[in-house]
Coordinates of C-alpha atoms in Angstrom, one line a residue:
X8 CA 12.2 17.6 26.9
X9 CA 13.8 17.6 30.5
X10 CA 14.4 14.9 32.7
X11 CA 10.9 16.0 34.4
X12 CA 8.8 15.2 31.8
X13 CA 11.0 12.3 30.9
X14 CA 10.0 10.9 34.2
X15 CA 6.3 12.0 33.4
X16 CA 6.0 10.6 29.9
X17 CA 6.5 6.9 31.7
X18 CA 4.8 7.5 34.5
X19 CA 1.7 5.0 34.8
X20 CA -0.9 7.1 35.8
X21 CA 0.4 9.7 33.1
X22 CA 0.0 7.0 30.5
X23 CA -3.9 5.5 31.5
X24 CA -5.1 9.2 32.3
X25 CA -3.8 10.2 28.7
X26 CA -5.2 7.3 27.3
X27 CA -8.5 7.4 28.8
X28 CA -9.0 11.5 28.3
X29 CA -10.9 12.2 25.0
X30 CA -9.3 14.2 22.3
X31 CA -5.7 12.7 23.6
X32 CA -4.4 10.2 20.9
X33 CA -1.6 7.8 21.5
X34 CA 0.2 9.3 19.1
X35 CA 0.2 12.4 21.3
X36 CA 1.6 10.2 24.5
X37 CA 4.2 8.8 21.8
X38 CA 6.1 9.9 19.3
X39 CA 6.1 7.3 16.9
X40 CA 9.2 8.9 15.0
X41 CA 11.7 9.1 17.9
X42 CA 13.5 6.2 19.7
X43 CA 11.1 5.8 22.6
X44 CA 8.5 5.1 20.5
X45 CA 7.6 1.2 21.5
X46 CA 8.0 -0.6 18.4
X47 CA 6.4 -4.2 17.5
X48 CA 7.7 -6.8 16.0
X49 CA 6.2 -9.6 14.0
X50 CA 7.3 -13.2 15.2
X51 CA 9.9 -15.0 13.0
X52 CA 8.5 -16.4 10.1
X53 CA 4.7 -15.2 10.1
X54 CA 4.7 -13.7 7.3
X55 CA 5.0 -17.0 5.5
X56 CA 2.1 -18.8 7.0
X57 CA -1.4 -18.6 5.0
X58 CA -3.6 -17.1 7.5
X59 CA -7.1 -18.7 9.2
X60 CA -10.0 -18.8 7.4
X61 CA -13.0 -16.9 8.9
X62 CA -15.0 -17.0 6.1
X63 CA -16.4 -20.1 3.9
X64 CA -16.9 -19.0 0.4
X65 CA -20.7 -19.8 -1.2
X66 CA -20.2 -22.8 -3.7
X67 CA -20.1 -21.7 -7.0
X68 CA -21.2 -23.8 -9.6
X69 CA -19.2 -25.2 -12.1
X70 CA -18.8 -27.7 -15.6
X71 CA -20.4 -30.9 -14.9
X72 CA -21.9 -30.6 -11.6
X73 CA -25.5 -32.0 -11.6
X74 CA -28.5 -29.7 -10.6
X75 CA -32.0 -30.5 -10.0
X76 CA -33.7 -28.0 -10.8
X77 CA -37.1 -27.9 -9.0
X78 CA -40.2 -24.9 -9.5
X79 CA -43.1 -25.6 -7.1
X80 CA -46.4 -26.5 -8.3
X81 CA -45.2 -27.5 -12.1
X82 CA -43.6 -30.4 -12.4
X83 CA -43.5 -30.3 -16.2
X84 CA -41.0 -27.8 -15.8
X85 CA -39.0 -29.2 -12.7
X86 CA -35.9 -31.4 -14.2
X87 CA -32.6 -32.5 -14.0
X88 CA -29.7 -31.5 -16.1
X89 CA -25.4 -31.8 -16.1
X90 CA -24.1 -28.4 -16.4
X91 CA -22.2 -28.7 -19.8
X92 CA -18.2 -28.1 -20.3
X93 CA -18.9 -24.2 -22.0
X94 CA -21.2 -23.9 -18.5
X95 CA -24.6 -23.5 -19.4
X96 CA -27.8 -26.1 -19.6
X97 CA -30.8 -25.9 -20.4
X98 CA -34.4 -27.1 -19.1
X99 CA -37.6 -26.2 -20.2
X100 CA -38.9 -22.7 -21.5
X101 CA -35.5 -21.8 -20.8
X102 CA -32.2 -22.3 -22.9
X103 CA -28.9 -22.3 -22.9
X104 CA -28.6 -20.5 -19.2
X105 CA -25.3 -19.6 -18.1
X106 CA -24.6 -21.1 -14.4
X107 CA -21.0 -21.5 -13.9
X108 CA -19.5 -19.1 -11.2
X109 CA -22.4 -18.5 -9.7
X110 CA -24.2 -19.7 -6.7
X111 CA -27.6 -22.0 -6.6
X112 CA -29.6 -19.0 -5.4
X113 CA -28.7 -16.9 -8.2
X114 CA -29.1 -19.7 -10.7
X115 CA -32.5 -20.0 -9.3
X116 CA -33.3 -16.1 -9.6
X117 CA -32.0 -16.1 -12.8
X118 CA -34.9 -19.1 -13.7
X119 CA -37.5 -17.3 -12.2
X120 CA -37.1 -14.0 -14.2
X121 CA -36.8 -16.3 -17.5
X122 CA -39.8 -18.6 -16.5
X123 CA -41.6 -15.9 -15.3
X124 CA -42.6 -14.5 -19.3
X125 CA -44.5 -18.3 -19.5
X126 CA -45.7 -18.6 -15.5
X127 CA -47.4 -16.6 -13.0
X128 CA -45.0 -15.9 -9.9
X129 CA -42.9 -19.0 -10.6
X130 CA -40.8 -20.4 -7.4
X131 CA -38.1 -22.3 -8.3
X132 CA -35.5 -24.1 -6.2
X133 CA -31.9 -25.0 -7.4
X134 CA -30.0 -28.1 -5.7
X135 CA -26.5 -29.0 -6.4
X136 CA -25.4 -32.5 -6.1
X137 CA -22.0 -35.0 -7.8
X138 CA -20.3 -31.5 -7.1
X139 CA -16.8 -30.6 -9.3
X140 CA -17.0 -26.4 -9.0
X141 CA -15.6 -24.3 -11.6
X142 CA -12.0 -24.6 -12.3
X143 CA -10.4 -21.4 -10.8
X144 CA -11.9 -22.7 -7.5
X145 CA -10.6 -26.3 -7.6
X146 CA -7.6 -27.0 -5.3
X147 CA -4.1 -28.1 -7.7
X148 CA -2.1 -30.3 -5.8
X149 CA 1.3 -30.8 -8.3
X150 CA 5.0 -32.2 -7.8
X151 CA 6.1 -34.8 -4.9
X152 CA 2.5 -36.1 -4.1
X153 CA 1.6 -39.5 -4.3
X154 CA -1.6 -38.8 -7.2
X155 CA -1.1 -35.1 -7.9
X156 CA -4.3 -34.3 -9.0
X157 CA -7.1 -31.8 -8.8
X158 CA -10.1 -31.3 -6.1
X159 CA -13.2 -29.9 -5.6
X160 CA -13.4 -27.4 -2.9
X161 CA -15.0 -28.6 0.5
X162 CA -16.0 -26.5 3.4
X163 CA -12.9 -26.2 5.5
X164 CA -11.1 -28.4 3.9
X165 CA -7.7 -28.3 5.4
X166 CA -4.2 -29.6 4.0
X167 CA -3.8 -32.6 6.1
X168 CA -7.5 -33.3 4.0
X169 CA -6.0 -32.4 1.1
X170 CA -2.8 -34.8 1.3
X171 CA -4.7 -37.8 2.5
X172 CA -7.0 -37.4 -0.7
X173 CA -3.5 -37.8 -2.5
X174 CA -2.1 -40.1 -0.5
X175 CA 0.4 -38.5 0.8
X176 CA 4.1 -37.1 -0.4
X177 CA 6.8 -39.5 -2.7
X178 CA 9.8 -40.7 -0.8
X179 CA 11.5 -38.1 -2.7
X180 CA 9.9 -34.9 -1.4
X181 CA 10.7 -31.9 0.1
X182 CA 8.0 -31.6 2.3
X183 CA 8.9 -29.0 4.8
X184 CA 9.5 -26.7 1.3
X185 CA 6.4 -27.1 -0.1
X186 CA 4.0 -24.0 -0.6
X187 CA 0.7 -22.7 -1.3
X188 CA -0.1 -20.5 -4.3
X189 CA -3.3 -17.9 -3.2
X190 CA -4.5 -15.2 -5.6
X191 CA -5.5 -12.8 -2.9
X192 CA -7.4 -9.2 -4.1
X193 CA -5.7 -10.0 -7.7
X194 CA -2.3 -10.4 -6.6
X195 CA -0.1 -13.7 -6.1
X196 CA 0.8 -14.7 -2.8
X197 CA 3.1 -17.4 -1.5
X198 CA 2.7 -19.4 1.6
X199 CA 5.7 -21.9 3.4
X200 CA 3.7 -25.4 5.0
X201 CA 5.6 -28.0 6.4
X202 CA 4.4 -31.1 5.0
X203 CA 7.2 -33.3 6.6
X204 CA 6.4 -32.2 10.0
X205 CA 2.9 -32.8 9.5
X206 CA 2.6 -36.5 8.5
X207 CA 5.5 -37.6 9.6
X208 CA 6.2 -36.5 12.8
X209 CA 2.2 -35.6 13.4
X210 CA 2.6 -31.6 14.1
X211 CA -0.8 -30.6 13.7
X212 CA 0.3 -26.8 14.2
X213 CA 1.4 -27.5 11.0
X214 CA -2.1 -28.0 9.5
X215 CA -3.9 -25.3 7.9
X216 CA -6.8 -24.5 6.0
X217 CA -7.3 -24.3 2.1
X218 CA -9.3 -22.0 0.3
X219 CA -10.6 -22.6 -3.7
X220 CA -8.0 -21.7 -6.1
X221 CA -5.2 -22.7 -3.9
X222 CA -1.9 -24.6 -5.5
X223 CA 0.1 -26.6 -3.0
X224 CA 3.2 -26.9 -5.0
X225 CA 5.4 -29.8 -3.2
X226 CA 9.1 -29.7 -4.3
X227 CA 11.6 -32.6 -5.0
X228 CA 14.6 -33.1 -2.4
X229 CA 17.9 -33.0 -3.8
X230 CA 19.6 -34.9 -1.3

């Protein structure tokens, strides 16, 4: 290429004409594998902070949640039962009906096909209440926190939730270490948060939000 077309390849009007021409692709106006190609860099550390949510996740149903299970116009067979520890219950006409993992709509399908060999066209409406979730979508909260425990998913919950629900980090943690475990399409992701910069000095760029099946894994400080 001579200095000509140098000069042409950066000209502006070369560049929005090329780009606005059909059939022209910007690969054609760069060449992404020489050392004018523009290159884009991500900012310093992003790769280690969990990204937004965008999408809340359907509840999913899960050991010892409490449904009411309602089916309009038969009240013999509308009840209330505690979804047992091996995830099933069972309520008239219908027994031992897997529920866990699933969401209230399908539990109430699922009802309606079964009920429907006894009743005509049967209508049936699944509420969830005194909710715990299954256990792959509970949030872990382990090392430095104050009651390490786990909780039931809420819709955008977020970590400054999260920590107040277990009252906060020991004098001993390493806050600004601490991360968050995600199993994203199958695979194990790690994510920096800075706890220490969020309650104690009140950084709420720090503050993200949790999705189920998260671990926040809080280290202990050395010194």
């Amino acid at each position: 290429m001579d200095l000509l077309d140098m000069k042409s390849l950066f000209n502006p009007v070369f560049l929005i004409a090329a780009l606005l021409i059909p059939g022209i692709a910007v690969s054609e106006v760069f060449d992404t594998g020489s050392a004018l190609a523009p290159t884009l860099a991500k900012p310093k550390g992003q790769e280690s902070v969990p990204p937004k949510v965008d999408n809340t996740p359907y509840y999913l149903i899960g050991p010892a949640d409490s449904l009411g299970i309602f089916v309009w116009r038969n009240p013999d067979l509308s009840t209330s039962v505690t979804v047992r520890p091996d995830g099933r219950v069972s309520i008239p006409l219908v027994e031992d009906l897997s529920v866990t993992g699933k969401t209230p709509s399908q539990v109430a399908r699922e009802i309606e096909r079964s009920l429907g060999k006894f009743v005509r066209d049967p209508v049936v409406t699944v509420v969830v209440s005194g909710f715990v979730g299954p256990f792959q979508q509970q949030i872990r909260i382990v090392g430095e926190a104050a009651k390490p425990q786990a909780l039931s998913y809420r819709e955008h919950v977020s970590l400054l939730d999260v920590m107040i629900s277990v009252g906060g980090l020991t004098q001993f943690a390493s806050g600004n270490k601490s991360k968050i475990v995600r199993t994203v399409d199958g695979k194990q992701q790690q994510f920096t948060v800075r706890l220490d910069d969020l309650l104690r000095d009140g950084d709420i760029s720090a503050n993200v939000d949790l999705l189920p099946g998260d671990i926040l894994i809080i280290p202990e400080s050395w010194f």
